Coordinates of C-alpha atoms and ligand atoms in Angstrom, one line a residue:
X634 CA -35.3 -25.7 11.8
X635 CA -37.1 -27.4 9.0
X636 CA -36.8 -30.9 10.5
X637 CA -38.0 -29.9 14.0
X638 CA -40.8 -27.7 12.6
X639 CA -41.8 -29.6 9.5
X640 CA -44.3 -27.0 8.3
X641 CA -42.8 -25.4 5.2
X642 CA -43.4 -21.8 4.8
X643 CA -43.4 -20.2 1.4
X644 CA -41.9 -16.7 1.4
X645 CA -41.9 -14.1 -1.3
X646 CA -38.7 -12.5 -0.3
X647 CA -36.9 -13.7 -3.4
X648 CA -36.9 -10.9 -5.9
X649 CA -35.5 -9.8 -9.3
X650 CA -33.1 -7.5 -7.3
X651 CA -30.9 -10.5 -6.3
X652 CA -29.7 -10.9 -9.9
X653 CA -28.5 -7.3 -10.1
X654 CA -26.8 -7.5 -6.7
X655 CA -25.1 -10.8 -7.6
X656 CA -23.8 -9.5 -10.9
X657 CA -22.3 -6.4 -9.3
X658 CA -20.7 -8.5 -6.5
X659 CA -19.3 -10.9 -9.2
X660 CA -17.4 -8.1 -10.9
X661 CA -15.7 -7.0 -7.6
X662 CA -15.0 -10.6 -6.6
X663 CA -13.3 -11.2 -10.0
X664 CA -10.7 -8.6 -9.2
X665 CA -10.3 -9.5 -5.5
X666 CA -9.7 -13.3 -6.2
X667 CA -8.4 -13.9 -9.7
X668 CA -9.1 -17.5 -10.7
X669 CA -6.1 -19.8 -10.6
X670 CA -6.2 -22.0 -13.7
X671 CA -4.9 -25.1 -11.8
X672 CA -7.8 -25.2 -9.3
X673 CA -10.8 -27.2 -10.6
X674 CA -13.8 -29.2 -9.4
X675 CA -15.4 -31.8 -11.7
X676 CA -19.1 -32.2 -11.3
X677 CA -21.0 -35.2 -12.7
X678 CA -24.5 -33.9 -12.5
X679 CA -28.0 -34.8 -13.7
X680 CA -29.1 -31.2 -13.3
X681 CA -29.5 -28.8 -16.2
X682 CA -31.3 -25.7 -15.0
X683 CA -30.7 -22.1 -16.1
X684 CA -30.0 -20.8 -12.6
X685 CA -27.2 -23.3 -12.3
X686 CA -25.0 -21.1 -14.5
X687 CA -25.1 -18.4 -11.8
X688 CA -24.4 -21.1 -9.2
X689 CA -21.2 -22.2 -11.0
X690 CA -19.9 -18.7 -11.8
X691 CA -20.5 -17.4 -8.3
X692 CA -18.6 -20.4 -6.9
X693 CA -15.6 -19.6 -9.2
X694 CA -15.8 -15.9 -8.3
X695 CA -15.8 -16.7 -4.6
X696 CA -13.1 -19.4 -4.6
X697 CA -11.1 -19.1 -7.8
X698 CA -11.9 -22.8 -8.4
X699 CA -13.0 -23.5 -12.0
X700 CA -16.1 -25.7 -12.4
X701 CA -16.1 -28.4 -15.0
X702 CA -19.1 -30.5 -15.5
X703 CA -20.5 -33.5 -17.3
X704 CA -24.3 -33.7 -17.5
X705 CA -26.2 -37.0 -18.0
X706 CA -28.9 -39.0 -16.4
X707 CA -28.2 -40.2 -12.9
X708 CA -27.9 -43.9 -13.9
X709 CA -25.6 -43.1 -16.8
X710 CA -23.4 -41.1 -14.5
X711 CA -23.3 -43.9 -11.9
X712 CA -22.3 -46.3 -14.7
X713 CA -19.6 -43.9 -16.0
X714 CA -18.1 -43.3 -12.5
X715 CA -18.0 -47.1 -12.0
X716 CA -16.4 -47.7 -15.4
X717 CA -13.8 -45.0 -14.9
X718 CA -12.8 -46.5 -11.5
X719 CA -9.7 -45.1 -9.9
X720 CA -9.1 -42.9 -12.9
X721 CA -12.4 -41.1 -12.7
X722 CA -12.1 -37.3 -12.9
X723 CA -15.4 -37.0 -11.0
X724 CA -15.2 -35.1 -7.8
X725 CA -18.9 -34.7 -7.0
X726 CA -22.0 -36.6 -8.0
X727 CA -25.1 -34.3 -8.1
X728 CA -28.6 -35.7 -8.6
X729 CA -32.2 -35.8 -7.5
X730 CA -33.7 -38.3 -5.1
X731 CA -32.2 -39.7 -1.9
X732 CA -32.8 -43.2 -3.4
X733 CA -30.5 -42.4 -6.3
X734 CA -27.8 -41.0 -4.0
X735 CA -28.2 -44.0 -1.8
X736 CA -27.8 -46.3 -4.8
X737 CA -24.5 -44.5 -5.7
X738 CA -23.3 -45.1 -2.2
X739 CA -24.2 -48.8 -2.4
X740 CA -22.0 -49.0 -5.5
X741 CA -19.2 -47.8 -3.3
X742 CA -18.9 -44.6 -5.4
X743 CA -19.2 -42.0 -2.6
X744 CA -16.8 -41.0 0.2
X745 CA -18.1 -39.6 3.5
X746 CA -17.6 -35.9 4.2
X747 CA -17.4 -34.8 7.8
X748 CA -18.2 -31.1 7.7
X749 CA -19.2 -29.1 10.8
X750 CA -20.7 -26.5 8.6
X751 CA -22.9 -28.9 6.6
X752 CA -24.0 -30.7 9.7
X753 CA -25.0 -27.4 11.2
X754 CA -26.9 -26.1 8.1
X755 CA -28.5 -29.2 6.7
X756 CA -31.2 -30.8 8.9
X757 CA -30.3 -34.4 9.9
X758 CA -33.2 -36.1 8.1
X759 CA -31.9 -34.7 4.7
X760 CA -28.3 -36.0 4.8
X761 CA -26.6 -39.4 5.1
X762 CA -25.6 -40.2 8.7
X763 CA -21.9 -40.7 7.7
X764 CA -21.9 -37.8 5.2
X765 CA -21.9 -39.8 2.0
X766 CA -24.4 -37.3 0.6
X767 CA -26.2 -34.1 1.6
X768 CA -29.5 -32.7 0.5
X769 CA -29.6 -29.1 -0.7
X770 CA -33.3 -28.6 -1.7
X771 CA -36.5 -30.5 -1.1
X772 CA -39.4 -31.7 -3.3
X773 CA -42.8 -33.0 -2.2
X774 CA -44.5 -35.9 -4.0
X775 CA -48.1 -34.9 -3.7
X776 CA -51.6 -35.5 -5.0
X777 CA -53.3 -33.7 -7.9
X778 CA -57.0 -34.2 -8.9
X779 CA -59.6 -33.2 -11.4
X780 CA -61.7 -30.7 -9.5
X781 CA -64.8 -31.5 -11.6
X782 CA -64.7 -35.2 -11.1
X783 CA -63.2 -35.9 -7.7
X784 CA -63.9 -34.6 -4.2
X785 CA -60.7 -33.5 -2.4
X786 CA -61.8 -35.3 0.8
X787 CA -61.7 -38.6 -1.1
X788 CA -58.1 -38.3 -2.2
X789 CA -56.3 -36.3 0.5
X790 CA -54.2 -39.2 1.8
X791 CA -51.8 -41.6 0.1
X792 CA -53.7 -44.5 1.6
X793 CA -57.0 -43.4 0.1
X794 CA -55.7 -43.6 -3.5
X795 CA -55.8 -47.3 -3.0
X796 CA -59.4 -47.4 -1.7
X797 CA -62.0 -49.0 -4.0
X798 CA -63.9 -45.7 -4.1
X799 CA -61.2 -44.4 -6.4
X800 CA -61.5 -47.2 -8.9
X801 CA -60.5 -46.2 -12.4
X802 CA -59.2 -42.8 -11.4
X803 CA -55.6 -43.1 -10.5
X804 CA -52.6 -42.2 -12.7
X805 CA -48.9 -42.8 -11.8
X806 CA -45.7 -43.3 -13.6
X807 CA -44.2 -46.8 -13.6
X808 CA -43.2 -48.5 -10.4
X809 CA -39.5 -48.9 -11.5
X810 CA -39.1 -45.1 -11.4
X811 CA -37.0 -43.9 -8.5
X812 CA -39.7 -41.5 -7.3
X813 CA -42.2 -44.3 -7.0
X814 CA -39.6 -46.5 -5.3
X815 CA -38.8 -43.8 -2.8
X816 CA -42.5 -43.2 -2.1
X817 CA -43.0 -46.9 -1.5
X818 CA -39.9 -46.8 0.8
X819 CA -41.7 -44.3 2.9
X820 CA -45.0 -46.2 2.8
X821 CA -43.1 -49.3 4.1
X822 CA -41.9 -47.2 7.1
X823 CA -45.3 -45.8 7.9
X824 CA -47.6 -48.8 7.2
X825 CA -45.3 -51.8 7.5
X826 CA -44.4 -54.0 4.6
X827 CA -47.6 -56.1 4.6
X828 CA -49.9 -53.1 4.6
X829 CA -47.7 -51.3 2.1
X830 CA -48.2 -54.3 -0.3
X831 CA -52.0 -54.1 0.1
X832 CA -51.7 -50.4 -0.6
X833 CA -49.7 -51.1 -3.8
X834 CA -52.3 -53.7 -4.9
X835 CA -55.1 -51.2 -4.3
X836 CA -53.3 -48.4 -6.2
X837 CA -52.8 -50.7 -9.1
X838 CA -56.4 -51.9 -9.1
X839 CA -57.5 -48.3 -9.2
X840 CA -55.4 -47.3 -12.2
X841 CA -57.1 -45.2 -14.9
X842 CA -54.6 -46.5 -17.5
X843 CA -51.3 -48.3 -17.8
X844 CA -48.4 -46.3 -16.2
X845 CA -46.6 -44.3 -18.9
X846 CA -44.5 -41.2 -19.2
X847 CA -43.2 -38.9 -16.5
X848 CA -44.9 -36.8 -13.8
X849 CA -45.9 -34.1 -16.3
X850 CA -47.8 -36.8 -18.3
X851 CA -49.9 -37.7 -15.2
X852 CA -50.8 -34.0 -14.8
X853 CA -51.6 -33.8 -18.5
X854 CA -53.8 -36.8 -18.0
X855 CA -55.9 -34.8 -15.6
X856 CA -56.1 -31.9 -18.0
X857 CA -57.3 -34.2 -20.8
X858 CA -59.8 -36.0 -18.6
X859 CA -58.1 -39.4 -18.6
X860 CA -57.0 -39.3 -15.0
X861 CA -59.1 -38.3 -12.0
X862 CA -56.2 -38.2 -9.6
X863 CA -52.4 -38.4 -10.0
X864 CA -49.2 -38.6 -8.0
X865 CA -46.5 -36.1 -9.1
X866 CA -43.7 -34.0 -7.6
X867 CA -44.8 -30.5 -6.8
X868 CA -42.5 -28.7 -9.2
X869 CA -44.0 -30.4 -12.3
X870 CA -47.2 -28.4 -11.6
X871 CA -45.5 -25.2 -10.5
X872 CA -43.3 -25.1 -13.7
X873 CA -46.4 -25.1 -15.9
X874 CA -47.0 -21.5 -14.8
X875 CA -43.5 -20.5 -15.7
X876 CA -42.6 -22.6 -18.8
X877 CA -44.4 -23.5 -21.9
X878 CA -45.5 -27.1 -21.1
X879 CA -47.5 -28.6 -24.0
X880 CA -50.7 -30.1 -22.6
X881 CA -50.6 -27.8 -19.6
X882 CA -50.2 -24.6 -21.7
X883 CA -53.6 -23.0 -21.2
X884 CA -55.1 -21.7 -18.0
X885 CA -58.1 -23.9 -18.7
X886 CA -55.8 -26.9 -18.3
X887 CA -54.1 -25.9 -15.1
X888 CA -57.3 -24.5 -13.5
X889 CA -58.9 -28.0 -13.8
X890 CA -56.2 -29.4 -11.5
X891 CA -56.6 -29.3 -7.7
X892 CA -53.4 -29.6 -5.5
X893 CA -53.4 -31.5 -2.3
X894 CA -50.6 -31.9 0.3
X895 CA -51.4 -35.4 1.5
X896 CA -51.6 -36.8 5.0
X897 CA -51.9 -33.5 6.8
X898 CA -53.5 -35.2 9.7
X899 CA -51.0 -37.9 9.9
X900 CA -47.3 -38.1 8.8
X901 CA -47.4 -35.4 6.2
X902 CA -46.4 -35.0 2.6
X903 CA -43.7 -37.3 1.2
X904 CA -40.4 -35.3 0.8
X905 CA -37.3 -36.0 -1.2
X906 CA -34.2 -34.1 -2.0
X907 CA -31.8 -32.9 -4.7
X908 CA -28.4 -33.5 -3.3
X909 CA -24.7 -34.3 -3.8
X910 CA -21.9 -36.5 -2.6
X911 CA -18.1 -36.5 -3.0
X912 CA -16.8 -39.4 -5.1
X913 CA -14.5 -42.0 -3.6
X914 CA -11.6 -41.3 -6.0
X915 CA -12.1 -37.5 -6.2
X916 CA -8.9 -36.0 -7.6
X917 CA -9.9 -32.6 -6.1
X918 CA -11.5 -33.7 -2.9
X919 CA -10.9 -30.4 -1.0
X920 CA -12.5 -28.4 -3.8
X921 CA -15.4 -30.8 -3.8
X922 CA -16.0 -30.2 -0.1
X923 CA -15.8 -26.5 -0.7
X924 CA -18.4 -26.8 -3.4
X925 CA -20.7 -28.7 -1.0
X926 CA -20.3 -26.1 1.7
X927 CA -20.9 -23.3 -0.9
X928 CA -24.2 -25.0 -1.7
X929 CA -25.3 -24.4 1.9
X930 CA -24.7 -20.6 1.5
X931 CA -27.8 -18.3 1.2
X932 CA -27.2 -17.3 -2.4
X933 CA -26.3 -20.8 -3.6
X934 CA -29.4 -22.1 -1.8
X935 CA -31.6 -19.7 -3.7
X936 CA -30.1 -20.5 -7.1
X937 CA -30.0 -24.3 -6.4
X938 CA -33.7 -24.4 -5.3
X939 CA -34.9 -22.0 -7.9
X940 CA -33.6 -24.0 -10.8
X941 CA -36.4 -26.5 -10.2
X942 CA -38.8 -24.6 -8.0
X943 CA -37.8 -26.6 -5.0
X944 CA -37.7 -25.7 -1.3
X945 CA -34.3 -24.6 0.0
X946 CA -33.2 -26.7 3.0
X947 CA -31.0 -24.1 4.8
X948 CA -33.1 -22.0 7.2
X949 CA -33.6 -18.4 6.1
X950 CA -32.9 -19.1 2.4
X951 CA -35.1 -17.3 -0.2
X952 CA -37.7 -19.3 -2.0
X953 CA -39.2 -18.7 -5.5
X954 CA -42.4 -16.8 -5.4
X955 CA -44.4 -19.4 -7.3
X956 CA -44.0 -21.7 -4.3
X957 CA -45.9 -19.2 -2.2
X958 CA -49.1 -20.1 -4.1
X959 CA -48.9 -23.6 -2.7
X960 CA -49.2 -22.3 0.8
X961 CA -47.8 -24.0 3.9
X962 CA -48.0 -27.7 4.6
X963 CA -46.9 -30.5 7.0
X964 CA -44.0 -32.5 5.6
X965 CA -43.0 -36.0 6.5
X966 CA -39.9 -36.0 8.8
X967 CA -38.8 -39.5 7.9
X968 CA -34.9 -39.7 7.6
X969 CA -34.4 -40.1 3.9
X970 CA -31.8 -42.9 4.2
X971 CA -34.9 -45.1 4.9
X972 CA -35.9 -44.6 1.3
X973 CA -32.7 -46.2 0.1
X974 CA -32.7 -48.9 2.8
X975 CA -36.2 -49.9 1.6
X976 CA -35.5 -49.6 -2.1
X977 CA -35.1 -53.3 -2.9
X978 CA -38.2 -54.3 -0.8
X979 CA -40.2 -51.5 -2.5
X980 CA -39.4 -53.0 -5.9
X981 CA -40.2 -56.5 -4.7
X982 CA -43.6 -55.3 -3.4
X983 CA -44.5 -53.6 -6.7
X984 CA -43.4 -56.6 -8.6
X985 CA -45.4 -59.0 -6.4
X986 CA -48.7 -57.1 -7.0
X987 CA -47.9 -56.8 -10.8
X988 CA -47.5 -53.0 -10.7
X989 CA -45.8 -52.1 -14.0
Ligands
LIG1494 FE1 -38.1 -34.8 -11.6

């Protein structure tokens, strides 16, 4: 399993054929299990990927349960579920980052799910110990660098990004962003709080510019020559080969950028998840649990992960071919609940060193 053998392997088994097969199966399933109008599941989701349409229709075809959804940012959805209280129609909260799922749990919005199937399929490090939430795909927060300006051996660990030798080179997004908080949560676990604070101070001292924009903007900064090295989630780079991303549009832009999975000789690349949890007042709780269990099935895993070029978490699930280009790597096996538990301290540390 992934957690016990934290070396991710890209596979090219995913193929165009799966779409044709799924469409044919869908037609048969529609006759076998006609949808009952009264069975629904209401998703509050921060996802909005093309492959998700297949995910929802396949679930309806298999179960007869209609999928309703409200899409918004994770923080807007958390605020909405809170405001709706006991009358909330939300059955499931779906978002990215274990830190965000943990925050929803802290607000008392999630209800534990005890599912033998999910416990078997989803490695322990990628789910909440009581079942408040489960991860269904993984992303790695890794290091990108300007091949012309920076030697890879100078930037192949998270720690080194804070070394004075990288002064004026480092680009990140702002420290209040959940990805940065979760990364700091992991650094606190690995280095201890004191050393993690020195790391944050060094990272800030090495900045090439004030933090601004999202992960894509840090990669664009390398392409434009502003940044020598940047932290970003792996899929922001991968998607530049699939979508038209301004600033990363030309092969000259992306070919400038080197990709490093950090800390391959120590704890491995920082991982996070996309995942989901059942809400505390879910009016259709049973259907919500069915949806979670469906997400652990091979076809759902393929759709769910492919939407954002992420790594499926259930062993044996197909992966998008563009991930194969990244090769294999050692991943951090830290239980992701730690990212949430350390979230407040992570923000305090960034604030103390003046990291904006
Ligand atoms: Fe993202």
